[in-house]
Short mmCIF file of N, CA and C in Angstrom, two decimals:
data_model
loop_
_atom_site.label_atom_id
_atom_site.label_comp_id
_atom_site.label_asym_id
_atom_site.label_seq_id
_atom_site.Cartn_x
_atom_site.Cartn_y
_atom_site.Cartn_z
N MET A 1 44.32 -39.49 13.67
CA MET A 1 43.71 -39.52 15.00
C MET A 1 42.42 -40.34 14.97
N ARG A 2 41.64 -40.12 13.92
CA ARG A 2 40.37 -40.85 13.80
C ARG A 2 40.61 -42.36 13.69
N LYS A 3 41.65 -42.72 12.94
CA LYS A 3 41.93 -44.15 12.74
C LYS A 3 42.36 -44.80 14.05
N ARG A 4 43.10 -44.08 14.86
CA ARG A 4 43.54 -44.63 16.15
C ARG A 4 42.35 -44.86 17.07
N ILE A 5 41.41 -43.92 17.10
CA ILE A 5 40.23 -44.06 17.96
C ILE A 5 39.40 -45.27 17.52
N SER A 6 39.21 -45.42 16.21
CA SER A 6 38.41 -46.55 15.73
C SER A 6 39.12 -47.87 16.02
N ALA A 7 40.45 -47.87 15.99
CA ALA A 7 41.19 -49.09 16.32
C ALA A 7 41.01 -49.45 17.79
N ILE A 8 41.02 -48.45 18.66
CA ILE A 8 40.80 -48.69 20.09
C ILE A 8 39.39 -49.23 20.32
N ILE A 9 38.41 -48.66 19.65
CA ILE A 9 37.03 -49.12 19.80
C ILE A 9 36.90 -50.57 19.33
N MET A 10 37.52 -50.90 18.21
CA MET A 10 37.45 -52.27 17.70
C MET A 10 38.12 -53.24 18.67
N THR A 11 39.24 -52.83 19.28
CA THR A 11 39.91 -53.70 20.24
C THR A 11 39.04 -53.94 21.46
N LEU A 12 38.42 -52.89 21.98
CA LEU A 12 37.53 -53.04 23.12
C LEU A 12 36.33 -53.92 22.77
N PHE A 13 35.80 -53.75 21.56
CA PHE A 13 34.66 -54.55 21.13
C PHE A 13 35.03 -56.03 21.03
N MET A 14 36.21 -56.31 20.49
CA MET A 14 36.64 -57.70 20.38
C MET A 14 36.87 -58.32 21.76
N LEU A 15 37.41 -57.54 22.70
CA LEU A 15 37.57 -58.03 24.06
C LEU A 15 36.22 -58.31 24.70
N LEU A 16 35.25 -57.44 24.47
CA LEU A 16 33.91 -57.64 25.02
C LEU A 16 33.28 -58.91 24.48
N VAL A 17 33.39 -59.11 23.16
CA VAL A 17 32.79 -60.30 22.54
C VAL A 17 33.48 -61.56 23.05
N SER A 18 34.80 -61.54 23.15
CA SER A 18 35.52 -62.74 23.60
C SER A 18 35.21 -63.03 25.07
N CYS A 19 35.04 -62.00 25.87
CA CYS A 19 34.67 -62.22 27.27
C CYS A 19 33.26 -62.79 27.37
N ASN A 20 32.34 -62.29 26.55
CA ASN A 20 30.96 -62.78 26.60
C ASN A 20 30.87 -64.23 26.14
N SER A 21 31.56 -64.56 25.04
CA SER A 21 31.48 -65.92 24.52
C SER A 21 32.27 -66.89 25.39
N GLY A 22 33.31 -66.39 26.06
CA GLY A 22 34.15 -67.26 26.87
C GLY A 22 33.55 -67.53 28.24
N GLY A 23 33.18 -66.49 28.96
CA GLY A 23 32.75 -66.66 30.34
C GLY A 23 31.24 -66.72 30.50
N VAL A 24 30.54 -65.76 29.91
CA VAL A 24 29.11 -65.62 30.17
C VAL A 24 28.34 -66.27 29.03
N ALA A 25 27.52 -67.26 29.38
CA ALA A 25 26.65 -67.88 28.38
C ALA A 25 25.34 -67.10 28.36
N GLU A 26 25.29 -66.09 27.52
CA GLU A 26 24.15 -65.18 27.48
C GLU A 26 23.77 -64.92 26.04
N ASP A 27 22.51 -64.54 25.83
CA ASP A 27 22.04 -64.27 24.47
C ASP A 27 22.69 -62.99 23.96
N PRO A 28 23.45 -63.05 22.87
CA PRO A 28 24.13 -61.84 22.39
C PRO A 28 23.16 -60.76 21.94
N GLN A 29 21.93 -61.14 21.57
CA GLN A 29 20.98 -60.13 21.09
C GLN A 29 20.45 -59.27 22.23
N SER A 30 20.59 -59.75 23.47
CA SER A 30 20.18 -58.91 24.60
C SER A 30 21.17 -57.79 24.85
N LYS A 31 22.39 -57.91 24.30
CA LYS A 31 23.41 -56.88 24.49
C LYS A 31 23.24 -55.74 23.50
N PHE A 32 22.76 -56.04 22.30
CA PHE A 32 22.77 -55.04 21.23
C PHE A 32 21.37 -54.58 20.88
#
C-alpha cells in the first residue's frame, strides 16, 4: 500500500514539473 501511494505521489510530481517547464516560465525555486 505504501509503495502504491509513493508511486502516485511521484507521478503527480512529475506531471507538475513537466507542466511547469512546458507551459509556465517561472523560477522553480519559488515553488519549493
